[in-house]
Short mmCIF file of C-alpha atoms and ligand atoms in Angstrom, two decimals:
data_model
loop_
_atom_site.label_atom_id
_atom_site.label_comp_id
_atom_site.label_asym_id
_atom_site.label_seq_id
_atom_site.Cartn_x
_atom_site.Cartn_y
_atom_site.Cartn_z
CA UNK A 1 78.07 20.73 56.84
CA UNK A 2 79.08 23.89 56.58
CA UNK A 3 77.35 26.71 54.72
CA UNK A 4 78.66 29.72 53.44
CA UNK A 5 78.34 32.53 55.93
CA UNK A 6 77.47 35.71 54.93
CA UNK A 7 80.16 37.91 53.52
CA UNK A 8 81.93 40.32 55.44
CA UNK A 9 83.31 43.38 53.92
CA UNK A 10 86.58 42.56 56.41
CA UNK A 11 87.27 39.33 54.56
CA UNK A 12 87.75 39.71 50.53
CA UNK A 13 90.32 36.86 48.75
CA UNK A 14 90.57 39.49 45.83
CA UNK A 15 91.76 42.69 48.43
CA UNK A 16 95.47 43.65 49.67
CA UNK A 17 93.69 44.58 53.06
CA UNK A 18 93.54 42.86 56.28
CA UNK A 19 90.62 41.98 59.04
CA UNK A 20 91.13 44.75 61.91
CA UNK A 21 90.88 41.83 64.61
CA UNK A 22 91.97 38.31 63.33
CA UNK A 23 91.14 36.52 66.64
CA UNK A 24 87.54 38.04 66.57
CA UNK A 25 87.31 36.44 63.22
CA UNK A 26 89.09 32.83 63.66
CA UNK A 27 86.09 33.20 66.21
CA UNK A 28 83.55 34.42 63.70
CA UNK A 29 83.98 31.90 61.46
CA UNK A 30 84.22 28.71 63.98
CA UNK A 31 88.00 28.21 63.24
CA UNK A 32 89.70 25.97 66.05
CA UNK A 33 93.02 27.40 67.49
CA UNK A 34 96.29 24.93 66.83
CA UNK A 35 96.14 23.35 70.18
CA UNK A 36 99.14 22.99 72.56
CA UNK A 37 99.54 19.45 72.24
CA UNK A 38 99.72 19.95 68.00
CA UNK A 39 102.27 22.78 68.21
CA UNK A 40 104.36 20.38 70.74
CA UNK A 41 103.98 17.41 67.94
CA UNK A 42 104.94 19.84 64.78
CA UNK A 43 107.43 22.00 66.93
CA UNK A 44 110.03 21.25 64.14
CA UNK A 45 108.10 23.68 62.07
CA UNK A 46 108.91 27.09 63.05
CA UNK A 47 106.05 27.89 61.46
CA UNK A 48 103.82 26.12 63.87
CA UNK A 49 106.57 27.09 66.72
CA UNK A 50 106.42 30.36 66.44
CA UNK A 51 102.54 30.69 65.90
CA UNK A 52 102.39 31.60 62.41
CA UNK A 53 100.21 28.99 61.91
CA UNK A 54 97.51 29.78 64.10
CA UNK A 55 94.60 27.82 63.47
CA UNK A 56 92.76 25.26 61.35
CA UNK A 57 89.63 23.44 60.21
CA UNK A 58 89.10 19.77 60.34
CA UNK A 59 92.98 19.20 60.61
CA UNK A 60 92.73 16.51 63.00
CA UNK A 61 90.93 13.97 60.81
CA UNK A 62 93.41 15.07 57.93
CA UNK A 63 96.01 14.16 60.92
CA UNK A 64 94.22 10.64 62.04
CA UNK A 65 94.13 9.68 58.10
CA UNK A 66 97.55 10.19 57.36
CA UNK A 67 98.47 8.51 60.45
CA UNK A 68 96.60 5.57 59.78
CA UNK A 69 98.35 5.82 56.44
CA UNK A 70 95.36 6.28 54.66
CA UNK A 71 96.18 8.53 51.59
CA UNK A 72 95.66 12.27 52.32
CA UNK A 73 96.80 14.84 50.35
CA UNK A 74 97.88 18.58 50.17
CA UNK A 75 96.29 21.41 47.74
CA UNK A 76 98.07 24.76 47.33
CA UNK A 77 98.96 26.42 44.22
CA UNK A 78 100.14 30.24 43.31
CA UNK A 79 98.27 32.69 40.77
CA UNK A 80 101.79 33.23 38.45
CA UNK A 81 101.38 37.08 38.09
CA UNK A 82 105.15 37.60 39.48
CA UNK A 83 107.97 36.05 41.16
CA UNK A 84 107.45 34.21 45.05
CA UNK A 85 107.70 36.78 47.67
CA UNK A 86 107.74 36.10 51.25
CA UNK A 87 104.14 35.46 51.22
CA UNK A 88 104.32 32.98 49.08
CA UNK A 89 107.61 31.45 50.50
CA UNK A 90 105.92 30.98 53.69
CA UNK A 91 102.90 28.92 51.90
CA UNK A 92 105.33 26.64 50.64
CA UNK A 93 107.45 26.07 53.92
CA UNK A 94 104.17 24.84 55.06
CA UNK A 95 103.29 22.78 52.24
CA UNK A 96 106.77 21.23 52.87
CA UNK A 97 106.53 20.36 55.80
CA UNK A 98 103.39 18.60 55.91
CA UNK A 99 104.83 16.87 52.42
CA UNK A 100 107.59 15.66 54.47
CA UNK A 101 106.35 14.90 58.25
CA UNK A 102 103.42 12.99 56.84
CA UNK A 103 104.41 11.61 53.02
CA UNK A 104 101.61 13.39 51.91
CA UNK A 105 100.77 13.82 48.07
CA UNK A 106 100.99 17.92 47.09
CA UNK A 107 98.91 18.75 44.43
CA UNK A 108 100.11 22.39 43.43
CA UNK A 109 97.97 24.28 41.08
CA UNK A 110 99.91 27.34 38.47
CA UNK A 111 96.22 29.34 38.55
CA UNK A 112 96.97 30.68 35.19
CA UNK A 113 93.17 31.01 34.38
CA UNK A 114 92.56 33.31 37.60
CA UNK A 115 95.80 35.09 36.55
CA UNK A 116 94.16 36.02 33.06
CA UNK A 117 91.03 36.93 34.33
CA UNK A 118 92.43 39.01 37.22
CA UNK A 119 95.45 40.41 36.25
CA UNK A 120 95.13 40.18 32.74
CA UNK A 121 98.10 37.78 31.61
CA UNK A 122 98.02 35.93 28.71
CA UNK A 123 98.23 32.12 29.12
CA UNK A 124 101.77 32.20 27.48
CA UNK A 125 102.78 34.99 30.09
CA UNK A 126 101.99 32.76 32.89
CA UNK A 127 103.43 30.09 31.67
CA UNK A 128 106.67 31.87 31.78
CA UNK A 129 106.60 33.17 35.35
CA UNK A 130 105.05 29.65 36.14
CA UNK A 131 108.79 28.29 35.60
CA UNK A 132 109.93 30.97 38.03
CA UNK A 133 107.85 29.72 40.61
CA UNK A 134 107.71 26.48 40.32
CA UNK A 135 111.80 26.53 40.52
CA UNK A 136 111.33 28.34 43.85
CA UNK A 137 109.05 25.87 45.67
CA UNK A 138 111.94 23.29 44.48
CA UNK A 139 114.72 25.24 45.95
CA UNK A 140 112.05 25.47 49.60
CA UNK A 141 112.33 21.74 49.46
CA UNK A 142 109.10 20.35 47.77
CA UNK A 143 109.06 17.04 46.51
CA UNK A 144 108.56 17.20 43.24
CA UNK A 145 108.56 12.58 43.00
CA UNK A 146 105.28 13.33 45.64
CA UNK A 147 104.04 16.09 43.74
CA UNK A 148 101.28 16.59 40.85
CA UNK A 149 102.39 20.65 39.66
CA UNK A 150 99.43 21.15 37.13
CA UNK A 151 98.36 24.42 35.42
CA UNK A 152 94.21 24.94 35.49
CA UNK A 153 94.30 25.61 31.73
CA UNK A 154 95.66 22.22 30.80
CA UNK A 155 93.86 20.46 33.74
CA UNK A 156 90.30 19.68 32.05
CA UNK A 157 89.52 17.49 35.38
CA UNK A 158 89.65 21.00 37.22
CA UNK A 159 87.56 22.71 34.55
CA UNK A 160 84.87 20.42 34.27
CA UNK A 161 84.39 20.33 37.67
CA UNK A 162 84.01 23.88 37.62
CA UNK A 163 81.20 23.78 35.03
CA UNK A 164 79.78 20.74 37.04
CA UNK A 165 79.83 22.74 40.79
CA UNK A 166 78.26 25.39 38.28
CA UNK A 167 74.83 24.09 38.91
CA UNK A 168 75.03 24.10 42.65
CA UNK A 169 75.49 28.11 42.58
CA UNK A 170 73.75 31.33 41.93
CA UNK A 171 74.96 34.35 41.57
CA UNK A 172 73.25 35.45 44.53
CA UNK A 173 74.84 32.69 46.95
CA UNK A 174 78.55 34.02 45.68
CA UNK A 175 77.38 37.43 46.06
CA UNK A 176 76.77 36.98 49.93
CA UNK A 177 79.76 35.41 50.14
CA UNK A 178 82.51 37.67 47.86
CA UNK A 179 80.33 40.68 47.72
CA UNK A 180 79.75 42.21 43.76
CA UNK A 181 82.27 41.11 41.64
CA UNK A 182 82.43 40.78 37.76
CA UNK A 183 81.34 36.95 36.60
CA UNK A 184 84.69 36.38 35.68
CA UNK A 185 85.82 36.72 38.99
CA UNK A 186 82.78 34.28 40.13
CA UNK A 187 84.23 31.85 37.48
CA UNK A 188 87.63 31.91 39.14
CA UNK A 189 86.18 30.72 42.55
CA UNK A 190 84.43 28.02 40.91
CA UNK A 191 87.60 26.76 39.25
CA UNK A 192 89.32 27.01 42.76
CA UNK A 193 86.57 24.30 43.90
CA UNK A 194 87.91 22.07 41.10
CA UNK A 195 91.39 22.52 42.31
CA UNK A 196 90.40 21.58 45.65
CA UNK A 197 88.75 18.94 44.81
CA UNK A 198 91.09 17.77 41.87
CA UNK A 199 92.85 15.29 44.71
CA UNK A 200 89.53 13.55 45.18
CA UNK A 201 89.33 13.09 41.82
CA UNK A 202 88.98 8.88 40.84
CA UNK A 203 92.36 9.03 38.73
CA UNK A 204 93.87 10.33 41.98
CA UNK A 205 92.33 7.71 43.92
CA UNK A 206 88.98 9.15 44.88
CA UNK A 207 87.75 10.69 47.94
CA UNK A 208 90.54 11.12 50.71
CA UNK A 209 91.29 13.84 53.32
CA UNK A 210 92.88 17.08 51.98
CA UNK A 211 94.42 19.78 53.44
CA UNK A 212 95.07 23.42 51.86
CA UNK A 213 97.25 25.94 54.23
CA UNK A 214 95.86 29.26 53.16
CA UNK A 215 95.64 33.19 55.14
CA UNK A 216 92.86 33.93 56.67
CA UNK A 217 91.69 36.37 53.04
CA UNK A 218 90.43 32.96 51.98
CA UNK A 219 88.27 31.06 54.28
CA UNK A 220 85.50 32.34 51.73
CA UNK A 221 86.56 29.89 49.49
CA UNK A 222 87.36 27.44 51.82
CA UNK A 223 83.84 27.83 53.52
CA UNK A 224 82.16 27.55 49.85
CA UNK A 225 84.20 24.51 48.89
CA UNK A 226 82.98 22.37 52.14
CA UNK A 227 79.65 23.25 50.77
CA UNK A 228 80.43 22.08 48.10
CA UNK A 229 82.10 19.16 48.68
CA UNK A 230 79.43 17.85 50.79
CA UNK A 231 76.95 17.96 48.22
CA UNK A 232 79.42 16.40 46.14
CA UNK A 233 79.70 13.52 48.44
CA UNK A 234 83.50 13.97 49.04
CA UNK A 235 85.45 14.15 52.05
CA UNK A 236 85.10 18.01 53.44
CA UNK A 237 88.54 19.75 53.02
CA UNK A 238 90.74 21.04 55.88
CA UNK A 239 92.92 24.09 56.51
CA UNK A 240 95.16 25.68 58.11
CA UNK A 241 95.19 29.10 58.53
CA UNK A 242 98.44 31.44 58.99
CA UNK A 243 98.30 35.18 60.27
CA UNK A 244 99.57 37.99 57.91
CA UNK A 245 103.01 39.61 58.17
CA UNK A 246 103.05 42.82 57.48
CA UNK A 247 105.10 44.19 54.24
CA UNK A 248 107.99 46.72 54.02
CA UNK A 249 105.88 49.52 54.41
CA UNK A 250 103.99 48.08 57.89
CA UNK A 251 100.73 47.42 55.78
CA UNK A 252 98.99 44.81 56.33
CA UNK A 253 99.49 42.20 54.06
CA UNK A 254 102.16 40.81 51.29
CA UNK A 255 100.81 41.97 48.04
CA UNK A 256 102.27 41.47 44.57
CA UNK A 257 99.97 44.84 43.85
CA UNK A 258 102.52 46.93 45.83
CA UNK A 259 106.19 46.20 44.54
CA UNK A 260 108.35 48.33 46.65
CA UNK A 261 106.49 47.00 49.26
CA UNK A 262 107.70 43.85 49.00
CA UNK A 263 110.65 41.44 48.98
CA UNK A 264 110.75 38.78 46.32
CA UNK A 265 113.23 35.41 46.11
CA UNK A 266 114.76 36.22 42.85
CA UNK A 267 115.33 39.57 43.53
CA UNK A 268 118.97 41.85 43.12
CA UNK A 269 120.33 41.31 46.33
CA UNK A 270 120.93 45.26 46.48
CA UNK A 271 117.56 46.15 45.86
CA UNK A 272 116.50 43.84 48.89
CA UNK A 273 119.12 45.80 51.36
CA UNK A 274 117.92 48.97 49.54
CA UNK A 275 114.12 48.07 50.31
CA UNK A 276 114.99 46.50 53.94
CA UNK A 277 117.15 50.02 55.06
CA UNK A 278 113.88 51.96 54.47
CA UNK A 279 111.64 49.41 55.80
CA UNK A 280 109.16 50.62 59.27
CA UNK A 281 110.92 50.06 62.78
CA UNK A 282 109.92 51.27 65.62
CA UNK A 283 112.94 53.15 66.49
CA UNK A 284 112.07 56.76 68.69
CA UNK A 285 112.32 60.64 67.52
CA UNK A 286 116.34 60.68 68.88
CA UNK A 287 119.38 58.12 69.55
CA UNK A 288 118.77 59.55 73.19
CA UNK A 289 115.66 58.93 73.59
CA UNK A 290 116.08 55.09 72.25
CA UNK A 291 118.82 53.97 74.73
CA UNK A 292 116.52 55.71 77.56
CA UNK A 293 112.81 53.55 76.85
CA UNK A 294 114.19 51.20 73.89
CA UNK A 295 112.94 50.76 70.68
CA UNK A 296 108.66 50.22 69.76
CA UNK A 297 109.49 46.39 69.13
CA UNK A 298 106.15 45.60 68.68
CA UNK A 299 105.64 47.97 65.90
CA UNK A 300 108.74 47.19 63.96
CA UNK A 301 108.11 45.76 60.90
CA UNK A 302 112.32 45.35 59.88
CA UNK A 303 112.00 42.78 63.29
CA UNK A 304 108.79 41.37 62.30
CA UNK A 305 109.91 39.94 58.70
CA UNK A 306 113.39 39.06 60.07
CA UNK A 307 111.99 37.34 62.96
CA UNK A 308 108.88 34.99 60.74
CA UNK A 309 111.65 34.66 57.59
CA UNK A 310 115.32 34.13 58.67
CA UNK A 311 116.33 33.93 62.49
CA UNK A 312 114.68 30.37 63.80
CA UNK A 313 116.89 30.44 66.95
CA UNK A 314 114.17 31.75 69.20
CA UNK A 315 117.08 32.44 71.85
CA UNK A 316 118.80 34.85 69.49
CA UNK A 317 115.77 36.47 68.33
CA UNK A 318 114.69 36.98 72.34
CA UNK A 319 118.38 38.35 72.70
CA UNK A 320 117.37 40.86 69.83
CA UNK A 321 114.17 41.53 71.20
CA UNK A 322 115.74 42.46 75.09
CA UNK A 323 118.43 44.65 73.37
CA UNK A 324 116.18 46.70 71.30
CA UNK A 325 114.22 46.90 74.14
CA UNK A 326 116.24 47.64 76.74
CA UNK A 327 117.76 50.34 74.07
CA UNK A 328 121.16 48.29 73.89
CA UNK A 329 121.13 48.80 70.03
CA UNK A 330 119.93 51.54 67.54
CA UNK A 331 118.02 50.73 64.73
CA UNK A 332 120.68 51.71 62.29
CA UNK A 333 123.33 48.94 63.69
CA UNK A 334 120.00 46.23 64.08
CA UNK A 335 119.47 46.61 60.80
CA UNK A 336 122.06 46.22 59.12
CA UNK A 337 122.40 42.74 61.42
CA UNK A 338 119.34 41.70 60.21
CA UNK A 339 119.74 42.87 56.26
CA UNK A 340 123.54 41.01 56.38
CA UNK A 341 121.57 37.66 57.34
CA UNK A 342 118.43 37.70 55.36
CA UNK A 343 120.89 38.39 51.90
CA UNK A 344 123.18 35.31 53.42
CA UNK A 345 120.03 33.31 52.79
CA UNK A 346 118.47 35.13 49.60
CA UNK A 347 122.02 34.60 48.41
CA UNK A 348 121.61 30.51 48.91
CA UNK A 349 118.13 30.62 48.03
CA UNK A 350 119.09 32.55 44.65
CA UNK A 351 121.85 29.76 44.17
CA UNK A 352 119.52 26.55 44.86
CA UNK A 353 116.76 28.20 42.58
CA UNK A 354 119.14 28.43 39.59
CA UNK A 355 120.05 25.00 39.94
CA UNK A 356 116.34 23.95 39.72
CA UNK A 357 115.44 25.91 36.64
CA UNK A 358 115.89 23.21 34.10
CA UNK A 359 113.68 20.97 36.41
CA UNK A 360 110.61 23.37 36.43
CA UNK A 361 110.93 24.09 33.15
CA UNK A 362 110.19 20.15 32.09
CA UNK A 363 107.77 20.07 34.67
CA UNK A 364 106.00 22.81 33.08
CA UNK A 365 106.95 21.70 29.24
CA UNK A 366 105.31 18.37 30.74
CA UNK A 367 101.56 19.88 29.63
CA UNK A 368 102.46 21.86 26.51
FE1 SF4 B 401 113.41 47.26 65.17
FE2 SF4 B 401 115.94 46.75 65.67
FE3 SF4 B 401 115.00 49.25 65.75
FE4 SF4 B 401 114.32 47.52 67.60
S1 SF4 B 401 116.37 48.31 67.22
S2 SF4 B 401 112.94 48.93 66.56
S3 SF4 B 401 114.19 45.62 66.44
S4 SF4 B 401 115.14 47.90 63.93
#
């Protein structure tokens, strides 16, 4: 069993700021690395590939289940207080692919309660920018025929779980855990258990093996839902945990708080170039001084989204990598490479998502 550890200030699901030393705290927190033999069995994923998925919890019994074709399932969801952004791109590339490599059963949550009690949005507002959304995880590839898409106000299964787990807390336990926070935001955890637990639910089949891809920001809740779970007598939830990318502006983490900081799928294709142009590189104080040491590569954040988002040939990216750092090419001329193949893809993206508009929109209109 595990039990919720005590907070640390480093690790808040509610901030925009990241832990100084991830590896310290996959440590920390007893999180198991993705082995070498698990990235050579998903090495399809580029995600796994290119260790952006970096480590999990329990995901080798969610693994023996589904391959034993025992019913397992996948929870993820979005809080619909914008459009996707990378962030929330890369979530679903993950939810994807497990959706696909294993036939698993996503259960994808629109949190439009933790959206009105965090960001203020009416129910109606959400439901809008729910359609949004739900059209871009269609246009990643999600299954919607393998899919329950819910949102947590019209889900009473989630809710009453949530007043139901309500007994099992105090306000001191989620204190250690989240640190001071108004109840509101303690009620928005508790609903999270529900939508964890939702596939465990009997409708859905009862207790099976579930797995919810998350960043490191919320192993809180993940630690506090195993809890949970275990005194619910259901099967204790996996995850898998991906690192951070930084945004536009070499911060630490994707946040909807910080617009200009951010790229987002539906967004004007010129404002993206705009936005990528001024983004961090590492490039040096002159030209001169570039094509004598090479560029910082390991501080650029233009290569950094390029290279997690839109180049998957790892031979090409290395070829970028040797020629910035060798001090072949100038950041101006990289760049504009990079920018000229990320909009090829926005561009397809944008197309694909308009296509699937009238689709999310019944699959929202389905719990009106
Ligand atoms: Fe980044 Fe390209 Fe400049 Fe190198 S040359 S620092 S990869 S923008």
């Amino acid at each position: 069993m595990t039990s919720p550890k005590s907070f640390s200030p480093e690790i808040d699901p509610w901030s925009s700021d990241l832990p100084a030393d991830q590896a310290k705290l996959f440590k920390e927190f007893g999180l198991e690395e993705i082995s070498p033999a698990m990235r050579k069995r998903f090495e399809s994923s580029h995600l796994f590939r290119k260790r952006i998925v970096l480590a999990h919890r329990d995901l080798i019994p969610w693994i023996k289940a589904a391959d034993e074709k025992k019913p397992v399932a996948i929870m993820s969801g979005i809080k619909p207080s914008g459009e996707f952004h990378l962030g929330s791109k890369q979530t679903a590339e993950e939810i994807v692919f497990f959706q696909q490599a294993f036939g698993a059963k996503v259960y994808y949550c629109i949190a439009d309660l933790e959206a009105q009690v965090d960001n203020g949005l009416t129910l109606e507002e959400s439901r809008q920018n729910a359609i949004g959304n739900v059209a871009d995880l269609l246009a990643l590839g999600l299954d919607a025929d393998n899919a329950y898409i819910y949102r947590q106000s019209r889900e009473p299964r989630v809710t009453s779980t949530a007043y139901r787990l309500s007994r099992r807390v105090t306000p001191k336990m989620l204190e250690a855990i989240y640190g001071e926070k108004p109840i509101s935001l303690y009620m928005a955890v508790l609903v999270q258990m529900g939508d964890i637990m939702l596939p465990q639910a009997e409708d859905f089949g009862g207790p099976k093996h579930v797995l919810v891809p998350v960043g490191l920001d919320q192993d809180p809740h993940i630690r506090l839902c195993r809890d949970l779970a275990f005194k619910e007598k259901l099967v204790l939830p996996s995850a898998t945990y991906h690192k951070f990318i930084k945004n536009l502006k070499g911060e630490a983490k994707m946040s909807k708080r910080d617009p200009d900081a951010m790229i987002w799928l539906s967004e004007d294709l010129d404002s993206v170039r705009r936005k990528f142009m001024r983004a961090l590189t590492g490039g040096r104080a002159t030209a001169e001084e570039q094509r004598r040491i090479g560029g910082d590569i390991a501080n650029c954040v233009a290569y950094d989204i390029f290279g997690t988002h839109f180049e998957h040939d790892e031979k090409k990216l290395a070829k970028r990598y040797d020629d910035c750092t060798s001090g072949k090419i100038l950041c101006g001329e990289c760049k504009t490479q990079m920018a000229e193949q990320m909009l090829d893809w926005l561009k397809k993206h944008q197309e694909k998502r308009a296509r699937f508009m009238k689709k999310a929109e019944s699959i929202i209109a389905k719990q009106d």
